[in-house]
Amino acid sequence: MTPRRPERRSEESARAIVQAALELCREVGYAKLSIEGIANRAGVGKNTIYRWWPSKSAVLLDGLLSAVSVQGPFPDTGDVVADFKTQMIAASSILASPDTGPHYAALIGEAQQDPALGSALWDRLVGHLVAAATERIRSAQQQGQIRPELDPEFVVELLYGPTYYRWLIRRHLPDPDHIRMVVDTAFAGIAPSGPAVG
Amino acid sequence: MTPRRPERRSEESARAIVQAALELCREVGYAKLSIEGIANRAGVGKNTIYRWWPSKSAVLLDGLLSAVSVQGPFPDTGDVVADFKTQMIAASSILASPDTGPHYAALIGEAQQDPALGSALWDRLVGHLVAAATERIRSAQQQGQIRPELDPEFVVELLYGPTYYRWLIRRHLPDPDHIRMVVDTAFAGIAPSGPAVG
């Protein structure tokens, strides 16, 4: 038998560690998640984890990134309203799934105390989704479907903010009907249209 | 000299404790805030704190509530767009001030792990603000300034969500120009008006 190459063994350990963090966080919750628990579950020493990650939140972020796709193309059928509904409903499964939602909420919560984690969350997760959305918004602006003077990042805030608010502040899981209504209303406005406006 | 009444001394201790929690959280951050540190700062024993509060987050919530006003009337000049700008800019000072913003962010973060804290935050803080806003929205709907078929709580999400998203996810402090733009755009919609719509 040929011994396995060390780097191969490292990759396997790393995978086992992030998987253990994901599973344990689901089972015991973020507050009770510990490096020791992750090490026991993954069958490695605590030092192995500390060699690669500074904290349990860093391991969990890698776990979350292994479970979600952040690089997919944004739908572009030519109908920007339909495309945002499609993409936002798909992306909201990250928030709604018990395998990823509580982990993501815990990391956003922890990021309020840990600016480095906040930056990592943005650079490695949210920023990719926002970049794809802003690109889609620019193309819709070029086609006259979104007001050209609006900053695409502002449009992202208007479209995605209500769902995050409901989820983080009200603790309501996103639902597709709500998302469709957010998109429709963001496009049309909350003021009555036509001559009824006061 | 007459000895002070025990209940008077309790009130004074309670005030000293919540004040100590506010100050310490500002100085050392929520992660390093401890019941022991609060007790030392307030000049009481740890048991005194545990007799009244279950956790540091519960003390801090009382501290936050002592520092912000949640019961004030919502402006009603008849111009709902102007009134929302006025109220949202005033309320956003809770998020922007170093005396309250980091505390509130920490509590929202902690609430992701602690449903009882999440309920307390809603019942004692956010819910009051939302109730005042929904009442103002209902009156605007009666005056034909907001589409009557929209759920007032949904309108609240649309108006307040973008600021919370920016603050919690982007870590940008709210700014009045951004809030004015959110309100204007929520009312008017992001789609171009007139015959240019695709």
CSV table of C-alpha atoms in Angstrom, one decimal:
chain,number,residue,atom,x,y,z
A,1,MET,CA,0.0,0.0,0.0
A,2,THR,CA,1.2,3.5,-0.9
A,3,PRO,CA,0.8,6.0,1.9
A,4,ARG,CA,-1.5,8.8,1.1
A,5,ARG,CA,0.1,12.1,0.3
A,6,PRO,CA,0.1,14.5,3.2
A,7,GLU,CA,-1.7,17.3,1.2
A,8,ARG,CA,-4.5,14.8,0.3
A,9,ARG,CA,-4.9,13.9,4.0
A,10,SER,CA,-5.0,17.7,4.8
A,11,GLU,CA,-7.8,18.3,2.3
A,12,GLU,CA,-9.7,15.4,3.8
A,13,SER,CA,-9.3,16.7,7.3
A,14,ALA,CA,-10.3,20.2,6.2
A,15,ARG,CA,-13.5,18.8,4.6
A,16,ALA,CA,-14.3,16.7,7.7
A,17,ILE,CA,-13.8,19.8,9.9
A,18,VAL,CA,-16.1,22.1,8.0
A,19,GLN,CA,-18.7,19.4,7.6
A,20,ALA,CA,-18.5,18.7,11.3
A,21,ALA,CA,-19.0,22.4,12.1
A,22,LEU,CA,-22.1,22.5,9.8
A,23,GLU,CA,-23.6,19.4,11.4
A,24,LEU,CA,-22.9,20.4,15.0
A,25,CYS,CA,-24.2,23.9,14.5
A,26,ARG,CA,-27.5,22.4,13.2
A,27,GLU,CA,-27.6,20.0,16.2
A,28,VAL,CA,-26.6,22.2,19.1
A,29,GLY,CA,-26.9,25.7,17.8
A,30,TYR,CA,-24.1,28.3,17.3
A,31,ALA,CA,-23.9,29.3,21.0
A,32,LYS,CA,-22.9,25.8,22.0
A,33,LEU,CA,-20.7,25.1,19.0
A,34,SER,CA,-17.1,24.8,20.1
A,35,ILE,CA,-13.7,24.1,18.5
A,36,GLU,CA,-13.5,21.1,20.8
A,37,GLY,CA,-16.8,19.7,19.7
A,38,ILE,CA,-15.9,20.2,16.0
A,39,ALA,CA,-12.5,18.5,16.6
A,40,ASN,CA,-14.2,15.5,18.3
A,41,ARG,CA,-16.8,15.1,15.6
A,42,ALA,CA,-14.2,15.4,12.8
A,43,GLY,CA,-11.7,13.1,14.5
A,44,VAL,CA,-8.9,15.6,14.6
A,45,GLY,CA,-7.0,17.4,17.3
A,46,LYS,CA,-8.0,21.0,18.3
A,47,ASN,CA,-4.6,22.2,17.1
A,48,THR,CA,-5.3,21.0,13.6
A,49,ILE,CA,-8.3,23.3,13.5
A,50,TYR,CA,-6.4,26.2,15.0
A,51,ARG,CA,-3.7,25.8,12.5
A,52,TRP,CA,-6.1,26.7,9.7
A,53,TRP,CA,-8.9,28.7,11.3
A,54,PRO,CA,-8.8,31.5,14.0
A,55,SER,CA,-12.3,30.8,15.4
A,56,LYS,CA,-15.4,28.7,15.3
A,57,SER,CA,-17.1,31.3,13.2
A,58,ALA,CA,-14.3,31.1,10.5
A,59,VAL,CA,-14.8,27.3,10.3
A,60,LEU,CA,-18.6,27.7,10.1
A,61,LEU,CA,-18.2,30.3,7.3
A,62,ASP,CA,-16.3,27.7,5.3
A,63,GLY,CA,-19.0,25.2,6.1
A,64,LEU,CA,-21.7,27.6,4.9
A,65,LEU,CA,-19.8,28.3,1.7
A,66,SER,CA,-19.4,24.6,1.0
A,67,ALA,CA,-23.2,24.3,1.3
A,68,VAL,CA,-24.4,27.2,-0.9
A,69,SER,CA,-23.6,28.4,-4.4
A,70,VAL,CA,-22.6,32.0,-4.7
A,71,GLN,CA,-21.2,32.1,-8.2
A,72,GLY,CA,-24.1,31.1,-10.3
A,73,PRO,CA,-25.3,33.4,-13.2
A,74,PHE,CA,-28.1,35.7,-12.5
A,75,PRO,CA,-31.2,34.8,-14.6
A,76,ASP,CA,-31.6,37.1,-17.7
A,77,THR,CA,-34.8,36.4,-19.7
A,78,GLY,CA,-35.2,40.0,-20.6
A,79,ASP,CA,-38.0,40.4,-18.0
A,80,VAL,CA,-36.2,42.0,-15.1
A,81,VAL,CA,-39.1,41.7,-12.7
A,82,ALA,CA,-39.5,38.0,-13.3
A,83,ASP,CA,-35.7,37.5,-13.1
A,84,PHE,CA,-35.5,39.1,-9.7
A,85,LYS,CA,-38.4,37.0,-8.4
A,86,THR,CA,-36.7,33.9,-9.7
A,87,GLN,CA,-33.3,34.7,-8.3
A,88,MET,CA,-34.5,36.1,-5.0
A,89,ILE,CA,-36.7,33.1,-4.3
A,90,ALA,CA,-33.8,30.7,-5.2
A,91,ALA,CA,-31.4,32.7,-3.0
A,92,SER,CA,-33.8,32.9,-0.1
A,93,SER,CA,-33.5,29.1,0.3
A,94,ILE,CA,-30.2,29.9,2.0
A,95,LEU,CA,-32.1,31.7,4.7
A,96,ALA,CA,-35.0,29.3,4.9
A,97,SER,CA,-33.1,26.0,5.0
A,98,PRO,CA,-32.4,24.5,8.5
A,99,ASP,CA,-29.0,23.4,7.0
A,100,THR,CA,-27.9,26.9,6.2
A,101,GLY,CA,-30.3,29.6,7.5
A,102,PRO,CA,-29.4,29.4,11.3
A,103,HIS,CA,-25.7,29.2,10.4
A,104,TYR,CA,-26.0,32.4,8.2
A,105,ALA,CA,-28.0,34.2,10.9
A,106,ALA,CA,-25.4,33.3,13.5
A,107,LEU,CA,-22.6,34.6,11.4
A,108,ILE,CA,-24.4,37.8,10.6
A,109,GLY,CA,-25.0,38.1,14.4
A,110,GLU,CA,-21.4,37.4,15.2
A,111,ALA,CA,-20.2,39.8,12.6
A,112,GLN,CA,-21.8,42.7,14.6
A,113,GLN,CA,-19.0,42.0,17.1
A,114,ASP,CA,-16.3,40.9,14.7
A,115,PRO,CA,-15.5,43.3,11.8
A,116,ALA,CA,-13.1,40.8,10.2
A,117,LEU,CA,-15.9,38.2,10.1
A,118,GLY,CA,-18.2,40.8,8.6
A,119,SER,CA,-15.7,41.6,5.9
A,120,ALA,CA,-15.2,37.9,5.2
A,121,LEU,CA,-19.0,37.3,4.9
A,122,TRP,CA,-19.2,40.1,2.4
A,123,ASP,CA,-16.1,39.2,0.4
A,124,ARG,CA,-16.8,35.5,0.2
A,125,LEU,CA,-20.6,35.3,0.2
A,126,VAL,CA,-22.9,38.3,0.1
A,127,GLY,CA,-20.7,40.4,-2.2
A,128,HIS,CA,-20.8,37.8,-5.0
A,129,LEU,CA,-24.6,37.7,-4.9
A,130,VAL,CA,-24.8,41.5,-4.9
A,131,ALA,CA,-22.3,41.8,-7.8
A,132,ALA,CA,-24.4,39.5,-9.9
A,133,ALA,CA,-27.6,41.5,-9.0
A,134,THR,CA,-26.0,44.9,-9.7
A,135,GLU,CA,-24.9,43.6,-13.2
A,136,ARG,CA,-28.4,42.5,-13.9
A,137,ILE,CA,-29.7,45.9,-12.7
A,138,ARG,CA,-27.3,47.8,-15.0
A,139,SER,CA,-28.5,45.8,-18.0
A,140,ALA,CA,-32.1,46.5,-17.1
A,141,GLN,CA,-31.3,50.2,-16.8
A,142,GLN,CA,-29.8,50.1,-20.3
A,143,GLN,CA,-33.0,48.5,-21.6
A,144,GLY,CA,-35.2,51.2,-19.9
A,145,GLN,CA,-36.7,48.8,-17.3
A,146,ILE,CA,-35.2,50.5,-14.3
A,147,ARG,CA,-34.7,54.3,-13.8
A,148,PRO,CA,-31.2,55.0,-15.1
A,149,GLU,CA,-30.4,57.6,-12.4
A,150,LEU,CA,-30.6,55.0,-9.5
A,151,ASP,CA,-27.4,53.5,-8.1
A,152,PRO,CA,-27.6,49.7,-8.8
A,153,GLU,CA,-26.4,49.0,-5.2
A,154,PHE,CA,-29.2,51.2,-3.9
A,155,VAL,CA,-31.7,49.1,-6.0
A,156,VAL,CA,-30.2,46.0,-4.4
A,157,GLU,CA,-30.9,47.4,-0.9
A,158,LEU,CA,-34.4,48.3,-1.9
A,159,LEU,CA,-35.1,44.8,-3.2
A,160,TYR,CA,-33.2,42.6,-0.7
A,161,GLY,CA,-33.5,44.8,2.4
A,162,PRO,CA,-37.2,43.9,3.2
A,163,THR,CA,-36.5,40.2,3.2
A,164,TYR,CA,-33.4,40.5,5.5
A,165,TYR,CA,-35.4,42.8,7.8
A,166,ARG,CA,-38.2,40.3,8.1
A,167,TRP,CA,-35.8,37.5,8.7
A,168,LEU,CA,-33.3,39.1,11.1
A,169,ILE,CA,-35.7,41.4,13.0
A,170,ARG,CA,-39.1,39.6,12.8
A,171,ARG,CA,-37.5,36.1,12.6
A,172,HIS,CA,-39.9,35.2,9.7
A,173,LEU,CA,-38.6,32.8,7.1
A,174,PRO,CA,-38.8,34.2,3.6
A,175,ASP,CA,-41.7,33.0,1.6
A,176,PRO,CA,-42.0,33.2,-2.2
A,177,ASP,CA,-45.3,35.2,-2.2
A,178,HIS,CA,-43.8,37.8,0.0
A,179,ILE,CA,-40.7,38.1,-2.2
A,180,ARG,CA,-42.9,38.5,-5.3
A,181,MET,CA,-44.8,41.2,-3.6
A,182,VAL,CA,-41.6,43.0,-2.6
A,183,VAL,CA,-40.3,43.0,-6.2
A,184,ASP,CA,-43.6,44.1,-7.7
A,185,THR,CA,-44.0,46.9,-5.1
A,186,ALA,CA,-40.4,48.1,-5.4
A,187,PHE,CA,-40.9,48.4,-9.1
A,188,ALA,CA,-44.3,50.1,-9.0
A,189,GLY,CA,-44.0,52.1,-5.7
A,190,ILE,CA,-46.4,52.2,-2.8
A,191,ALA,CA,-48.1,55.4,-3.9
A,192,PRO,CA,-51.4,55.0,-5.8
A,193,SER,CA,-50.9,55.4,-9.5
A,194,GLY,CA,-53.0,57.7,-11.7
A,195,PRO,CA,-55.0,60.7,-10.7
A,196,ALA,CA,-55.9,59.5,-7.2
A,197,VAL,CA,-52.5,60.6,-5.8
A,198,GLY,CA,-53.0,63.3,-3.2
B,1,MET,CA,-30.6,60.3,59.9
B,2,THR,CA,-33.4,58.2,58.5
B,3,PRO,CA,-32.2,55.0,56.7
B,4,ARG,CA,-33.3,54.9,53.0
B,5,ARG,CA,-36.1,52.7,52.2
B,6,PRO,CA,-35.0,49.3,50.7
B,7,GLU,CA,-37.1,49.7,47.5
B,8,ARG,CA,-35.5,53.1,46.9
B,9,ARG,CA,-32.1,51.5,47.2
B,10,SER,CA,-33.1,48.7,44.8
B,11,GLU,CA,-34.2,51.3,42.2
B,12,GLU,CA,-30.9,53.1,42.6
B,13,SER,CA,-29.0,49.8,42.2
B,14,ALA,CA,-31.0,48.9,39.2
B,15,ARG,CA,-30.3,52.2,37.5
B,16,ALA,CA,-26.6,52.0,38.3
B,17,ILE,CA,-26.5,48.4,36.8
B,18,VAL,CA,-28.2,49.3,33.5
B,19,GLN,CA,-26.1,52.4,33.3
B,20,ALA,CA,-22.9,50.4,33.9
B,21,ALA,CA,-23.9,47.9,31.2
B,22,LEU,CA,-24.4,50.7,28.7
B,23,GLU,CA,-21.1,52.4,29.5
B,24,LEU,CA,-19.0,49.1,29.6
B,25,CYS,CA,-20.5,47.9,26.4
B,26,ARG,CA,-19.4,51.1,24.7
B,27,GLU,CA,-15.9,50.9,26.2
B,28,VAL,CA,-15.1,47.2,25.8
B,29,GLY,CA,-17.7,45.9,23.3
B,30,TYR,CA,-20.4,43.4,23.7
B,31,ALA,CA,-18.2,40.3,23.4
B,32,LYS,CA,-16.2,41.4,26.5
B,33,LEU,CA,-19.1,42.7,28.5
B,34,SER,CA,-19.6,40.4,31.5
B,35,ILE,CA,-22.0,40.3,34.5
B,36,GLU,CA,-18.9,40.5,36.7
B,37,GLY,CA,-17.7,43.7,34.9
B,38,ILE,CA,-21.1,45.3,35.2
B,39,ALA,CA,-21.3,44.4,38.9
B,40,ASN,CA,-17.9,45.9,39.6
B,41,ARG,CA,-18.7,49.1,37.7
B,42,ALA,CA,-22.1,49.4,39.5
B,43,GLY,CA,-20.7,48.6,42.9
B,44,VAL,CA,-23.0,45.7,43.5
B,45,GLY,CA,-22.5,42.0,43.9
B,46,LYS,CA,-23.1,39.6,40.9
B,47,ASN,CA,-26.0,38.0,42.7
B,48,THR,CA,-27.8,41.3,42.8
B,49,ILE,CA,-27.7,41.4,39.0
B,50,TYR,CA,-28.7,37.7,38.7
B,51,ARG,CA,-31.7,38.3,41.0
B,52,TRP,CA,-33.2,40.7,38.4
B,53,TRP,CA,-31.7,39.7,35.0
B,54,PRO,CA,-31.0,36.3,33.5
B,55,SER,CA,-28.1,37.4,31.3
B,56,LYS,CA,-25.9,40.3,30.2
B,57,SER,CA,-28.1,40.8,27.1
B,58,ALA,CA,-31.1,41.3,29.3
B,59,VAL,CA,-29.3,44.0,31.3
B,60,LEU,CA,-28.1,45.6,28.1
B,61,LEU,CA,-31.6,45.7,26.7
B,62,ASP,CA,-32.8,47.6,29.7
B,63,GLY,CA,-29.8,49.9,29.3
B,64,LEU,CA,-30.7,50.5,25.6
B,65,LEU,CA,-34.4,51.2,26.6
B,66,SER,CA,-33.3,53.7,29.1
B,67,ALA,CA,-31.4,55.6,26.4
B,68,VAL,CA,-33.9,55.7,23.6
B,69,SER,CA,-37.5,56.8,23.3
B,70,VAL,CA,-39.9,54.3,21.8
B,71,GLN,CA,-43.2,55.8,22.7
B,72,GLY,CA,-43.2,59.1,21.0
B,73,PRO,CA,-45.9,60.1,18.5
B,74,PHE,CA,-45.3,59.6,14.8
B,75,PRO,CA,-45.3,62.9,12.9
B,76,ASP,CA,-48.5,63.6,11.1
B,77,THR,CA,-48.4,66.8,9.0
B,78,GLY,CA,-50.6,65.4,6.3
B,79,ASP,CA,-47.6,64.8,4.0
B,80,VAL,CA,-46.9,61.1,4.5
B,81,VAL,CA,-43.6,61.2,2.5
B,82,ALA,CA,-42.2,64.1,4.5
B,83,ASP,CA,-43.4,62.5,7.8
B,84,PHE,CA,-41.7,59.2,7.1
B,85,LYS,CA,-38.5,61.0,6.2
B,86,THR,CA,-38.7,63.0,9.5
B,87,GLN,CA,-39.4,60.0,11.7
B,88,MET,CA,-37.0,57.6,10.0
B,89,ILE,CA,-34.1,60.1,10.2
B,90,ALA,CA,-34.9,60.7,13.9
B,91,ALA,CA,-35.1,56.9,14.6
B,92,SER,CA,-32.0,56.2,12.7
B,93,SER,CA,-30.0,58.1,15.3
B,94,ILE,CA,-30.5,54.9,17.5
B,95,LEU,CA,-28.5,53.1,14.9
B,96,ALA,CA,-25.9,55.8,14.2
B,97,SER,CA,-25.1,56.9,17.8
B,98,PRO,CA,-22.0,55.2,19.4
B,99,ASP,CA,-24.0,55.2,22.7
B,100,THR,CA,-26.8,53.0,21.3
B,101,GLY,CA,-26.0,51.7,17.8
B,102,PRO,CA,-23.4,49.0,18.7
B,103,HIS,CA,-25.6,47.9,21.7
B,104,TYR,CA,-28.6,47.5,19.4
B,105,ALA,CA,-26.6,45.7,16.8
B,106,ALA,CA,-25.2,43.3,19.5
B,107,LEU,CA,-28.6,42.6,20.8
B,108,ILE,CA,-30.0,41.9,17.3
B,109,GLY,CA,-27.0,39.6,16.7
B,110,GLU,CA,-27.5,37.8,20.0
B,111,ALA,CA,-31.2,37.5,19.3
B,112,GLN,CA,-30.3,35.2,16.4
B,113,GLN,CA,-29.3,32.7,19.0
B,114,ASP,CA,-31.7,33.6,21.7
B,115,PRO,CA,-35.4,33.6,20.7
B,116,ALA,CA,-36.5,35.0,24.1
B,117,LEU,CA,-34.2,38.0,23.6
B,118,GLY,CA,-35.6,38.4,20.1
B,119,SER,CA,-39.2,38.5,21.5
B,120,ALA,CA,-38.1,41.0,24.2
B,121,LEU,CA,-36.5,43.2,21.6
B,122,TRP,CA,-39.6,43.2,19.5
B,123,ASP,CA,-42.1,43.6,22.4
B,124,ARG,CA,-40.2,46.3,24.2
B,125,LEU,CA,-38.5,48.2,21.4
B,126,VAL,CA,-39.1,47.6,17.7
B,127,GLY,CA,-42.7,46.6,18.0
B,128,HIS,CA,-43.6,50.0,19.5
B,129,LEU,CA,-41.9,51.8,16.6
B,130,VAL,CA,-43.6,49.6,14.0
B,131,ALA,CA,-47.0,50.0,15.7
B,132,ALA,CA,-46.7,53.8,15.4
B,133,ALA,CA,-45.6,53.5,11.8
B,134,THR,CA,-48.4,51.2,10.8
B,135,GLU,CA,-50.9,53.6,12.3
B,136,ARG,CA,-49.5,56.4,10.2
B,137,ILE,CA,-49.6,54.2,7.1
B,138,ARG,CA,-53.3,53.4,7.7
B,139,SER,CA,-54.2,57.0,8.0
B,140,ALA,CA,-52.3,57.7,4.8
B,141,GLN,CA,-54.2,54.9,3.1
B,142,GLN,CA,-57.5,56.5,4.2
B,143,GLN,CA,-56.3,59.7,2.6
B,144,GLY,CA,-55.4,58.0,-0.7
B,145,GLN,CA,-51.6,58.6,-0.3
B,146,ILE,CA,-50.7,54.9,0.0
B,147,ARG,CA,-52.3,52.1,-2.0
B,148,PRO,CA,-55.1,50.8,0.1
B,149,GLU,CA,-54.6,47.1,-0.7
B,150,LEU,CA,-51.1,47.0,0.8
B,151,ASP,CA,-50.6,45.5,4.3
B,152,PRO,CA,-49.2,48.3,6.5
B,153,GLU,CA,-46.7,46.0,8.0
B,154,PHE,CA,-45.5,45.1,4.5
B,155,VAL,CA,-45.1,48.9,3.8
B,156,VAL,CA,-43.0,49.1,7.0
B,157,GLU,CA,-40.7,46.3,5.8
B,158,LEU,CA,-40.3,48.1,2.4
B,159,LEU,CA,-39.4,51.4,4.1
B,160,TYR,CA,-37.3,50.3,7.0
B,161,GLY,CA,-35.7,47.1,5.5
B,162,PRO,CA,-33.2,48.8,3.2
B,163,THR,CA,-31.7,50.8,6.2
B,164,TYR,CA,-31.4,47.8,8.4
B,165,TYR,CA,-29.9,45.8,5.5
B,166,ARG,CA,-27.3,48.5,4.9
B,167,TRP,CA,-26.5,48.7,8.6
B,168,LEU,CA,-26.4,45.0,9.6
B,169,ILE,CA,-25.0,43.5,6.4
B,170,ARG,CA,-22.9,46.4,4.9
B,171,ARG,CA,-22.1,47.9,8.3
B,172,HIS,CA,-22.9,51.4,6.9
B,173,LEU,CA,-24.3,53.9,9.3
B,174,PRO,CA,-27.6,55.3,8.2
B,175,ASP,CA,-27.4,58.7,6.6
B,176,PRO,CA,-30.3,61.1,6.0
B,177,ASP,CA,-29.8,61.4,2.3
B,178,HIS,CA,-30.0,57.7,1.9
B,179,ILE,CA,-33.2,57.5,4.0
B,180,ARG,CA,-34.8,60.3,2.0
B,181,MET,CA,-34.0,58.4,-1.2
B,182,VAL,CA,-35.4,55.1,0.2
B,183,VAL,CA,-38.7,56.8,1.1
B,184,ASP,CA,-38.9,58.7,-2.3
B,185,THR,CA,-38.1,55.5,-4.2
B,186,ALA,CA,-40.4,53.3,-2.2
B,187,PHE,CA,-43.3,55.7,-2.9
B,188,ALA,CA,-42.5,56.2,-6.6
B,189,GLY,CA,-41.1,52.7,-7.6
B,190,ILE,CA,-37.9,51.9,-9.4
B,191,ALA,CA,-39.5,51.4,-12.8
B,192,PRO,CA,-39.3,54.5,-15.1
B,193,SER,CA,-42.7,56.3,-15.1
B,194,GLY,CA,-44.5,57.3,-18.3
B,195,PRO,CA,-44.3,55.7,-21.7
B,196,ALA,CA,-40.7,54.7,-21.5
B,197,VAL,CA,-41.5,51.5,-19.5
B,198,GLY,CA,-40.6,48.4,-21.5
